[in-house]
Amino acid sequence: MVRKKAKFEVEKGILLEHIQKAGLRRTSQRDLILEIFLGTEDHLTSEDLYSLVHKKDPSVGLTTVYRTLKLLTEAGLAREVGFGDGKTYYEHHYNHEHHDHMICTECGRVIEFFSPDIEALQDEMASNFGFRPTHHSLRMWGVCADCQVNTAESQSAPSGAQPRVRVKTAIN
Amino acid sequence: MVRKKAKFEVEKGILLEHIQKAGLRRTSQRDLILEIFLGTEDHLTSEDLYSLVHKKDPSVGLTTVYRTLKLLTEAGLAREVGFGDGKTYYEHHYNHEHHDHMICTECGRVIEFFSPDIEALQDEMASNFGFRPTHHSLRMWGVCADCQVNTAESQSAPSGAQPRVRVKTAIN
DNA sequence: TTGATTGCAAAGCATTTGCATGCTA
DNA sequence: TAGCATGCAAATGCTTTGCAATCAA
């Protein structure tokens, strides 16, 4: 049986290492924020995560969440994503392989997908230009399968109100 | 010989049609802003375009540029692009086919490229999910060929200071 | 003990909105 | 003439920064 206490051990180690290498300090706030961040499956803004953290420890400030999310990004534990609404969302890699996004403009659902063929073609295009890519972002906006059905009869769903749920898939 | 006066005639017609269909009004500001927008080859923020417009007619306000750029986007004459610096850039289609972007994080150069194979694979992925895409955005960040050479010897170039130049290419 | 970290308040920025005035259709 | 468009100032929303107090190493 897998020990429950060992959850996020790897990630915690990564953060600690990054902190030590950079001459920074480990704090209870950073531990808590990382823990809660990894424990959710949504795409979160700093404000979103702040609300969650605040429930566990009301003394933690919004600014610290902003700063910590930046720190986690530097450590490679978080990735910034934009969905076109002007806010910055964060996602973690825990239980999620590298992927791209389809964003439903009706319900806000976010579908994660991955295509090794697309990745290969991207690299090929880059090398055509002598361009050395460090990271990339592929997003498709449109209407998801559910909303195509719903929109046909009723009026469009309350867009923007839904959380940015990570819909994981097995399709490659 | 091609008549010079006919420049942007098609685009002006598109804007006019959109304006009439929506029950809006044609104004000298909108004409001027479109003209100057199409006349540049950079990726422009509202502020950038405002500076250019302001030279020709100082009475035009920044707010109007913001609003007009939105209007041009609705009319299909402009496209919003983000390069990760928090600002919204706009590009036009005049003399530019649909394309994606590579962004050099050293000098800010933006390389436009197009891959029909990637487009096809995107559509394929979408249909796998019953997702009906309306538009997409593929961006790659990294170091362009020039900067790979320069960075090797000297310190990195003054990043962010460069304009978002559209480097057109013939590679498909 | 030293200097990084925190929380709060204030500042920054890009963008949007309210409103009186101007102008198009 | 009706009501859309404009320009200005003010407001908004997200994010960052200044600073005194706190805390990790």
mmCIF file of N, CA and C (backbone and C1' of nucleotides) in Angstrom, chain C residues 2-23:
data_model
loop_
_atom_site.group_PDB
_atom_site.id
_atom_site.type_symbol
_atom_site.label_atom_id
_atom_site.label_comp_id
_atom_site.label_asym_id
_atom_site.label_seq_id
_atom_site.Cartn_x
_atom_site.Cartn_y
_atom_site.Cartn_z
ATOM 1 P P DT C 2 24.503 41.666 12.173
ATOM 2 O "O5'" DT C 2 23.882 40.892 10.937
ATOM 3 C "C5'" DT C 2 24.594 39.795 10.363
ATOM 4 C "C4'" DT C 2 23.829 39.293 9.163
ATOM 5 C "C3'" DT C 2 23.284 40.404 8.270
ATOM 6 O "O3'" DT C 2 23.481 40.035 6.918
ATOM 7 C "C1'" DT C 2 21.510 39.036 9.007
ATOM 8 P P DG C 3 23.329 41.130 5.763
ATOM 9 O "O5'" DG C 3 22.272 40.440 4.817
ATOM 10 C "C5'" DG C 3 22.251 39.025 4.676
ATOM 11 C "C4'" DG C 3 20.832 38.558 4.472
ATOM 12 C "C3'" DG C 3 20.040 39.383 3.454
ATOM 13 O "O3'" DG C 3 19.191 38.502 2.767
ATOM 14 C "C1'" DG C 3 18.874 39.331 5.436
ATOM 15 P P DA C 4 18.769 38.798 1.284
ATOM 16 O "O5'" DA C 4 17.584 37.759 1.096
ATOM 17 C "C5'" DA C 4 17.791 36.410 1.476
ATOM 18 C "C4'" DA C 4 16.511 35.853 2.073
ATOM 19 C "C3'" DA C 4 15.275 36.041 1.192
ATOM 20 O "O3'" DA C 4 14.497 34.866 1.288
ATOM 21 C "C1'" DA C 4 14.905 37.057 3.289
ATOM 22 P P DT C 5 13.103 34.786 0.549
ATOM 23 O "O5'" DT C 5 12.104 35.299 1.671
ATOM 24 C "C5'" DT C 5 11.903 34.506 2.820
ATOM 25 C "C4'" DT C 5 10.610 34.895 3.489
ATOM 26 C "C3'" DT C 5 9.428 35.106 2.533
ATOM 27 O "O3'" DT C 5 8.311 34.421 3.080
ATOM 28 C "C1'" DT C 5 9.738 37.021 3.887
ATOM 29 P P DT C 6 6.919 34.414 2.360
ATOM 30 O "O5'" DT C 6 6.128 35.437 3.268
ATOM 31 C "C5'" DT C 6 6.126 35.258 4.691
ATOM 32 C "C4'" DT C 6 5.322 36.364 5.327
ATOM 33 C "C3'" DT C 6 4.061 36.726 4.567
ATOM 34 O "O3'" DT C 6 2.928 36.629 5.413
ATOM 35 C "C1'" DT C 6 5.357 38.669 5.048
ATOM 36 P P DG C 7 1.494 36.506 4.804
ATOM 37 O "O5'" DG C 7 0.909 37.931 5.176
ATOM 38 C "C5'" DG C 7 0.887 38.340 6.535
ATOM 39 C "C4'" DG C 7 0.476 39.790 6.616
ATOM 40 C "C3'" DG C 7 -0.763 40.149 5.781
ATOM 41 O "O3'" DG C 7 -1.602 40.986 6.561
ATOM 42 C "C1'" DG C 7 1.080 41.479 5.095
ATOM 43 P P DC C 8 -3.070 41.277 6.125
ATOM 44 O "O5'" DC C 8 -3.044 42.850 5.910
ATOM 45 C "C5'" DC C 8 -2.456 43.694 6.898
ATOM 46 C "C4'" DC C 8 -1.983 44.979 6.254
ATOM 47 C "C3'" DC C 8 -3.012 45.602 5.318
ATOM 48 O "O3'" DC C 8 -3.491 46.812 5.879
ATOM 49 C "C1'" DC C 8 -0.808 45.683 4.416
ATOM 50 P P DA C 9 -4.665 47.607 5.171
ATOM 51 O "O5'" DA C 9 -3.882 48.818 4.490
ATOM 52 C "C5'" DA C 9 -2.764 49.393 5.170
ATOM 53 C "C4'" DA C 9 -2.026 50.296 4.201
ATOM 54 C "C3'" DA C 9 -2.955 51.101 3.291
ATOM 55 O "O3'" DA C 9 -2.471 52.442 3.200
ATOM 56 C "C1'" DA C 9 -1.480 49.795 1.968
ATOM 57 P P DA C 10 -3.220 53.482 2.225
ATOM 58 O "O5'" DA C 10 -2.204 53.602 0.998
ATOM 59 C "C5'" DA C 10 -0.809 53.687 1.281
ATOM 60 C "C4'" DA C 10 -0.037 53.663 -0.025
ATOM 61 C "C3'" DA C 10 -0.675 54.509 -1.121
ATOM 62 O "O3'" DA C 10 0.344 55.256 -1.777
ATOM 63 C "C1'" DA C 10 -0.370 52.294 -1.892
ATOM 64 P P DA C 11 0.004 56.137 -3.057
ATOM 65 O "O5'" DA C 11 0.709 55.296 -4.219
ATOM 66 C "C5'" DA C 11 2.019 54.782 -3.984
ATOM 67 C "C4'" DA C 11 2.445 53.954 -5.176
ATOM 68 C "C3'" DA C 11 2.202 54.638 -6.527
ATOM 69 O "O3'" DA C 11 3.363 54.464 -7.319
ATOM 70 C "C1'" DA C 11 1.152 52.516 -6.492
ATOM 71 P P DG C 12 3.472 55.194 -8.753
ATOM 72 O "O5'" DG C 12 3.450 53.997 -9.786
ATOM 73 C "C5'" DG C 12 3.037 52.718 -9.366
ATOM 74 C "C4'" DG C 12 3.297 51.734 -10.480
ATOM 75 C "C3'" DG C 12 3.161 52.312 -11.889
ATOM 76 O "O3'" DG C 12 3.962 51.542 -12.757
ATOM 77 C "C1'" DG C 12 1.302 50.921 -11.391
ATOM 78 P P DC C 13 4.390 52.099 -14.219
ATOM 79 O "O5'" DC C 13 3.476 51.299 -15.237
ATOM 80 C "C5'" DC C 13 2.342 50.645 -14.712
ATOM 81 C "C4'" DC C 13 1.795 49.684 -15.724
ATOM 82 C "C3'" DC C 13 1.398 50.338 -17.042
ATOM 83 O "O3'" DC C 13 1.498 49.390 -18.083
ATOM 84 C "C1'" DC C 13 -0.546 49.697 -15.827
ATOM 85 P P DA C 14 1.338 49.821 -19.603
ATOM 86 O "O5'" DA C 14 -0.034 49.116 -19.999
ATOM 87 C "C5'" DA C 14 -0.128 47.702 -19.890
ATOM 88 C "C4'" DA C 14 -1.570 47.289 -19.977
ATOM 89 C "C3'" DA C 14 -2.284 47.749 -21.252
ATOM 90 O "O3'" DA C 14 -3.013 46.647 -21.761
ATOM 91 C "C1'" DA C 14 -3.471 48.486 -19.336
ATOM 92 P P DT C 15 -3.873 46.829 -23.096
ATOM 93 O "O5'" DT C 15 -5.319 47.176 -22.521
ATOM 94 C "C5'" DT C 15 -5.922 46.290 -21.590
ATOM 95 C "C4'" DT C 15 -7.217 46.865 -21.094
ATOM 96 C "C3'" DT C 15 -8.175 47.358 -22.177
ATOM 97 O "O3'" DT C 15 -9.357 46.566 -22.098
ATOM 98 C "C1'" DT C 15 -8.047 48.882 -20.361
ATOM 99 P P DT C 16 -10.633 46.885 -22.982
ATOM 100 O "O5'" DT C 16 -11.567 47.640 -21.939
ATOM 101 C "C5'" DT C 16 -11.766 47.061 -20.659
ATOM 102 C "C4'" DT C 16 -12.713 47.919 -19.849
ATOM 103 C "C3'" DT C 16 -13.998 48.322 -20.581
ATOM 104 O "O3'" DT C 16 -15.080 48.077 -19.697
ATOM 105 C "C1'" DT C 16 -12.900 50.240 -19.727
ATOM 106 P P DT C 17 -16.566 48.335 -20.161
ATOM 107 O "O5'" DT C 17 -16.946 49.681 -19.390
ATOM 108 C "C5'" DT C 17 -16.583 49.828 -18.020
ATOM 109 C "C4'" DT C 17 -17.057 51.169 -17.513
ATOM 110 C "C3'" DT C 17 -18.376 51.655 -18.117
ATOM 111 O "O3'" DT C 17 -19.138 52.248 -17.078
ATOM 112 C "C1'" DT C 17 -16.698 53.257 -18.485
ATOM 113 P P DG C 18 -20.636 52.689 -17.313
ATOM 114 O "O5'" DG C 18 -20.546 54.233 -16.962
ATOM 115 C "C5'" DG C 18 -19.946 54.666 -15.743
ATOM 116 C "C4'" DG C 18 -20.050 56.173 -15.611
ATOM 117 C "C3'" DG C 18 -21.369 56.764 -16.111
ATOM 118 O "O3'" DG C 18 -21.695 57.902 -15.314
ATOM 119 C "C1'" DG C 18 -19.589 57.549 -17.477
ATOM 120 P P DC C 19 -23.068 58.651 -15.535
ATOM 121 O "O5'" DC C 19 -22.608 59.864 -16.457
ATOM 122 C "C5'" DC C 19 -21.513 60.689 -16.055
ATOM 123 C "C4'" DC C 19 -21.258 61.747 -17.116
ATOM 124 C "C3'" DC C 19 -22.527 62.249 -17.824
ATOM 125 O "O3'" DC C 19 -22.440 63.656 -17.985
ATOM 126 C "C1'" DC C 19 -20.953 61.557 -19.414
ATOM 127 P P DA C 20 -23.836 64.533 -18.005
ATOM 128 O "O5'" DA C 20 -23.362 65.826 -18.797
ATOM 129 C "C5'" DA C 20 -22.122 66.444 -18.445
ATOM 130 C "C4'" DA C 20 -21.433 66.943 -19.705
ATOM 131 C "C3'" DA C 20 -22.339 67.769 -20.624
ATOM 132 O "O3'" DA C 20 -21.594 68.901 -21.121
ATOM 133 C "C1'" DA C 20 -21.469 65.940 -21.829
ATOM 134 P P DT C 21 -22.283 69.869 -22.201
ATOM 135 O "O5'" DT C 21 -21.582 69.415 -23.547
ATOM 136 C "C5'" DT C 21 -20.157 69.398 -23.619
ATOM 137 C "C4'" DT C 21 -19.737 68.940 -25.001
ATOM 138 C "C3'" DT C 21 -20.418 69.689 -26.150
ATOM 139 O "O3'" DT C 21 -19.413 70.081 -27.078
ATOM 140 C "C1'" DT C 21 -20.658 67.368 -26.448
ATOM 141 P P DG C 22 -19.815 70.780 -28.476
ATOM 142 O "O5'" DG C 22 -19.603 69.611 -29.537
ATOM 143 C "C5'" DG C 22 -18.421 68.813 -29.480
ATOM 144 C "C4'" DG C 22 -18.411 67.837 -30.641
ATOM 145 C "C3'" DG C 22 -18.884 68.441 -31.965
ATOM 146 O "O3'" DG C 22 -18.043 67.946 -33.000
ATOM 147 C "C1'" DG C 22 -20.257 66.589 -31.399
ATOM 148 P P DC C 23 -18.225 68.437 -34.512
ATOM 149 O "O5'" DC C 23 -18.845 67.138 -35.188
ATOM 150 C "C5'" DC C 23 -18.279 65.857 -34.897
ATOM 151 C "C4'" DC C 23 -19.121 64.781 -35.560
ATOM 152 C "C3'" DC C 23 -19.608 65.155 -36.956
ATOM 153 O "O3'" DC C 23 -19.522 64.014 -37.769
ATOM 154 C "C1'" DC C 23 -21.437 64.608 -35.609
#
